[in-house]
mmCIF file of C-alpha atoms and ligand atoms in Angstrom:
data_model
loop_
_atom_site.group_PDB
_atom_site.id
_atom_site.type_symbol
_atom_site.label_atom_id
_atom_site.label_comp_id
_atom_site.label_asym_id
_atom_site.label_seq_id
_atom_site.Cartn_x
_atom_site.Cartn_y
_atom_site.Cartn_z
ATOM 1 C CA UNK E 13 0.085 -0.103 -0.057
ATOM 2 C CA UNK E 14 1.234 3.468 -0.794
ATOM 3 C CA UNK E 15 0.144 6.988 -1.052
ATOM 4 C CA UNK E 16 0.435 8.106 -4.615
ATOM 5 C CA UNK E 17 1.373 11.614 -6.010
ATOM 6 C CA UNK E 18 -1.753 13.639 -6.909
ATOM 7 C CA UNK E 19 -1.572 15.053 -10.317
ATOM 8 C CA UNK E 20 -2.292 18.887 -10.610
ATOM 9 C CA UNK E 21 -3.833 21.107 -13.212
ATOM 10 C CA UNK E 22 -2.890 21.613 -15.793
ATOM 11 C CA UNK E 23 -1.092 18.114 -16.352
ATOM 12 C CA UNK E 24 -2.297 16.497 -19.525
ATOM 13 C CA UNK E 25 -3.546 13.394 -18.164
ATOM 14 C CA UNK E 26 -6.397 15.336 -16.362
ATOM 15 C CA UNK E 27 -7.716 16.277 -19.711
ATOM 16 C CA UNK E 28 -7.652 12.889 -21.398
ATOM 17 C CA UNK E 29 -10.251 10.264 -21.800
ATOM 18 C CA UNK E 30 -9.604 7.213 -19.714
ATOM 19 C CA UNK E 31 -8.983 3.660 -20.975
ATOM 20 C CA UNK E 32 -11.705 1.125 -19.778
ATOM 21 C CA UNK E 33 -10.810 -1.063 -16.995
ATOM 22 C CA UNK E 34 -10.558 -4.598 -18.418
ATOM 23 C CA UNK E 35 -8.661 -6.683 -15.868
ATOM 24 C CA UNK E 36 -10.159 -7.195 -12.469
ATOM 25 C CA UNK E 37 -7.411 -8.700 -10.679
ATOM 26 C CA UNK E 38 -5.251 -8.274 -7.547
ATOM 27 C CA UNK E 39 -3.292 -5.536 -9.065
ATOM 28 C CA UNK E 40 -6.493 -3.508 -9.503
ATOM 29 C CA UNK E 41 -7.594 -4.281 -5.967
ATOM 30 C CA UNK E 42 -4.135 -2.866 -4.784
ATOM 31 C CA UNK E 43 -4.556 0.235 -6.883
ATOM 32 C CA UNK E 44 -8.009 0.894 -5.306
ATOM 33 C CA UNK E 45 -6.420 0.515 -1.809
ATOM 34 C CA UNK E 46 -3.723 3.002 -2.750
ATOM 35 C CA UNK E 47 -6.373 5.260 -4.213
ATOM 36 C CA UNK E 48 -8.514 5.047 -0.926
ATOM 37 C CA UNK E 49 -5.231 5.722 1.134
ATOM 38 C CA UNK E 50 -4.227 8.620 -1.176
ATOM 39 C CA UNK E 51 -7.736 10.248 -0.877
ATOM 40 C CA UNK E 52 -7.985 9.965 2.861
ATOM 41 C CA UNK E 53 -4.537 11.340 3.209
ATOM 42 C CA UNK E 54 -5.481 14.296 1.166
ATOM 43 C CA UNK E 55 -8.754 14.741 3.102
ATOM 44 C CA UNK E 56 -10.647 14.303 -0.153
ATOM 45 C CA UNK E 57 -14.034 12.591 -0.611
ATOM 46 C CA UNK E 58 -13.396 11.138 -3.939
ATOM 47 C CA UNK E 59 -10.192 10.335 -6.256
ATOM 48 C CA UNK E 60 -10.078 9.349 -9.867
ATOM 49 C CA UNK E 61 -7.261 7.513 -11.538
ATOM 50 C CA UNK E 62 -6.148 10.398 -13.787
ATOM 51 C CA UNK E 63 -5.675 12.276 -10.378
ATOM 52 C CA UNK E 64 -2.666 9.821 -9.866
ATOM 53 C CA UNK E 65 -1.449 10.052 -13.406
ATOM 54 C CA UNK E 66 -3.263 6.903 -14.776
ATOM 55 C CA UNK E 67 -5.298 7.147 -17.966
ATOM 56 C CA UNK E 68 -8.027 4.865 -16.566
ATOM 57 C CA UNK E 69 -11.766 4.948 -16.125
ATOM 58 C CA UNK E 70 -11.703 4.295 -12.438
ATOM 59 C CA UNK E 71 -12.612 6.240 -9.184
ATOM 60 C CA UNK E 72 -13.131 5.772 -5.631
ATOM 61 C CA UNK E 73 -15.223 7.813 -3.150
ATOM 62 C CA UNK E 74 -16.206 7.978 0.436
ATOM 63 C CA UNK E 75 -18.689 10.811 0.557
ATOM 64 C CA UNK E 76 -21.796 11.428 2.682
ATOM 65 C CA UNK E 77 -22.104 7.735 3.610
ATOM 66 C CA UNK E 78 -21.473 6.514 0.022
ATOM 67 C CA UNK E 79 -18.314 4.562 -0.170
ATOM 68 C CA UNK E 80 -17.593 2.625 -3.462
ATOM 69 C CA UNK E 81 -15.010 1.733 -6.192
ATOM 70 C CA UNK E 82 -16.395 2.497 -9.592
ATOM 71 C CA UNK E 83 -14.636 1.094 -12.688
ATOM 72 C CA UNK E 84 -16.057 2.136 -16.105
ATOM 73 C CA UNK E 85 -18.541 4.427 -14.561
ATOM 74 C CA UNK E 86 -21.443 6.109 -16.248
ATOM 75 C CA UNK E 87 -24.114 8.369 -14.965
ATOM 76 C CA UNK E 88 -27.108 6.840 -16.467
ATOM 77 C CA UNK E 89 -29.739 9.466 -15.213
ATOM 78 C CA UNK E 90 -30.068 12.701 -13.302
ATOM 79 C CA UNK E 91 -32.796 14.671 -11.913
ATOM 80 C CA UNK E 92 -33.303 18.041 -10.355
ATOM 81 C CA UNK E 93 -30.658 20.732 -9.697
ATOM 82 C CA UNK E 94 -28.496 21.900 -6.869
ATOM 83 C CA UNK E 95 -26.089 24.572 -6.459
ATOM 84 C CA UNK E 96 -23.127 24.162 -4.203
ATOM 85 C CA UNK E 97 -19.333 24.548 -3.580
ATOM 86 C CA UNK E 98 -17.184 22.133 -5.189
ATOM 87 C CA UNK E 99 -13.390 21.642 -5.057
ATOM 88 C CA UNK E 100 -10.853 19.222 -6.507
ATOM 89 C CA UNK E 101 -7.692 17.796 -5.138
ATOM 90 C CA UNK E 102 -5.948 18.609 -8.531
ATOM 91 C CA UNK E 103 -6.998 21.973 -8.500
ATOM 92 C CA UNK E 104 -5.568 22.629 -4.984
ATOM 93 C CA UNK E 105 -9.198 22.497 -3.451
ATOM 94 C CA UNK E 106 -10.009 26.086 -4.491
ATOM 95 C CA UNK E 107 -13.720 26.135 -4.120
ATOM 96 C CA UNK E 108 -16.269 27.161 -6.747
ATOM 97 C CA UNK E 109 -20.012 27.113 -6.831
ATOM 98 C CA UNK E 110 -21.109 24.535 -9.402
ATOM 99 C CA UNK E 111 -24.642 23.935 -10.469
ATOM 100 C CA UNK E 112 -25.254 20.082 -10.702
ATOM 101 C CA UNK E 113 -28.285 17.726 -10.870
ATOM 102 C CA UNK E 114 -29.557 16.978 -7.391
ATOM 103 C CA UNK E 115 -29.936 13.296 -7.996
ATOM 104 C CA UNK E 116 -27.773 11.011 -9.969
ATOM 105 C CA UNK E 117 -27.681 7.217 -10.791
ATOM 106 C CA UNK E 118 -24.289 5.682 -11.315
ATOM 107 C CA UNK E 119 -23.682 2.486 -13.141
ATOM 108 C CA UNK E 120 -20.197 0.985 -12.761
ATOM 109 C CA UNK E 121 -18.218 -2.075 -11.897
ATOM 110 C CA UNK E 122 -16.802 -2.897 -8.380
ATOM 111 C CA UNK E 123 -13.242 -4.021 -8.030
ATOM 112 C CA UNK E 124 -14.446 -7.715 -8.771
ATOM 113 C CA UNK E 125 -15.969 -6.666 -12.105
ATOM 114 C CA UNK E 126 -19.488 -6.951 -10.864
ATOM 115 C CA UNK E 127 -21.946 -4.332 -12.380
ATOM 116 C CA UNK E 128 -24.052 -2.232 -10.035
ATOM 117 C CA UNK E 129 -26.288 0.743 -10.102
ATOM 118 C CA UNK E 130 -26.533 3.228 -7.145
ATOM 119 C CA UNK E 131 -28.623 6.222 -6.685
ATOM 120 C CA UNK E 132 -27.434 9.176 -4.728
ATOM 121 C CA UNK E 133 -28.506 12.799 -4.019
ATOM 122 C CA UNK E 134 -27.000 15.904 -2.777
ATOM 123 C CA UNK E 135 -23.333 15.870 -2.069
ATOM 124 C CA UNK E 136 -22.864 12.175 -3.063
ATOM 125 C CA UNK E 137 -24.657 12.761 -6.306
ATOM 126 C CA UNK E 138 -22.118 15.669 -6.987
ATOM 127 C CA UNK E 139 -19.305 13.457 -6.319
ATOM 128 C CA UNK E 140 -20.520 10.684 -8.802
ATOM 129 C CA UNK E 141 -20.693 13.417 -11.403
ATOM 130 C CA UNK E 142 -17.380 15.072 -10.520
ATOM 131 C CA UNK E 143 -15.575 11.727 -10.514
ATOM 132 C CA UNK E 144 -17.071 10.369 -13.636
ATOM 133 C CA UNK E 145 -16.148 13.643 -15.305
ATOM 134 C CA UNK E 146 -12.610 12.992 -14.493
ATOM 135 C CA UNK E 147 -12.794 9.574 -16.255
ATOM 136 C CA UNK E 148 -13.862 11.454 -19.183
ATOM 137 C CA UNK E 149 -11.054 14.102 -19.020
ATOM 138 C CA UNK E 150 -13.214 16.793 -17.611
ATOM 139 C CA UNK E 151 -12.681 18.937 -14.565
ATOM 140 C CA UNK E 152 -15.326 20.778 -12.457
ATOM 141 C CA UNK E 153 -13.879 24.204 -13.638
ATOM 142 C CA UNK E 154 -15.016 23.144 -17.184
ATOM 143 C CA UNK E 155 -18.580 23.560 -15.989
ATOM 144 C CA UNK E 156 -17.867 27.323 -14.998
ATOM 145 C CA UNK E 157 -18.313 30.255 -17.373
ATOM 146 C CA UNK E 158 -15.020 31.381 -18.814
ATOM 147 C CA UNK E 159 -14.612 34.309 -16.684
ATOM 148 C CA UNK E 160 -15.160 32.485 -13.445
ATOM 149 C CA UNK E 161 -13.009 29.483 -14.585
ATOM 150 C CA UNK E 162 -10.136 31.881 -15.375
ATOM 151 C CA UNK E 163 -10.572 33.424 -11.737
ATOM 152 C CA UNK E 164 -10.303 29.991 -10.038
ATOM 153 C CA UNK E 165 -7.258 29.131 -12.127
ATOM 154 C CA UNK E 166 -5.534 32.519 -11.161
ATOM 155 C CA UNK E 167 -6.412 31.881 -7.428
ATOM 156 C CA UNK E 168 -5.073 28.248 -7.572
ATOM 157 C CA UNK E 169 -1.787 29.239 -9.303
ATOM 158 C CA UNK E 170 -1.419 31.961 -6.612
ATOM 159 C CA UNK E 171 -1.916 29.634 -3.829
ATOM 160 C CA UNK E 172 0.353 27.226 -5.310
ATOM 161 C CA UNK E 173 3.191 29.560 -5.618
ATOM 162 C CA UNK E 174 2.811 30.051 -2.005
ATOM 163 C CA UNK E 175 3.638 26.438 -1.055
HETATM 164 ZN ZN1 ZN K 217 -11.547 16.337 -8.783
#
């Protein structure tokens, strides 16, 4: 088990569409363990494979009582709307208000390759959407209007230069 290095904006891998997970073996189980460890260490509620430099459709999350591994994730339906603060470990946790659906149904495979569907609302639904986006090479700031996106990136770069 190991804590992995978190990739940060604007590293290329964060903007690339992940490859499907095909092998559900011990290597994948170990990777998921590392991802949970890395996520908890960084005090995040979700972590996708591109965030540790892997071009793979895989994420882990532990958010608002929903703890799961999602390989080849897809949000198959959404409902309603919520507006709330969101941040990302790859963008220095700089928060921004993002409008998302209130409810989301996730379809994915667990670390054994078994398909499941899970419905969530509120914060956990937001995590489904945010993490599935990562697997498609999309960041939460891509949902913001250009001006606000540039503001967040500016703030992120400024904060990064302090550390
Ligand atoms: Zn993120």
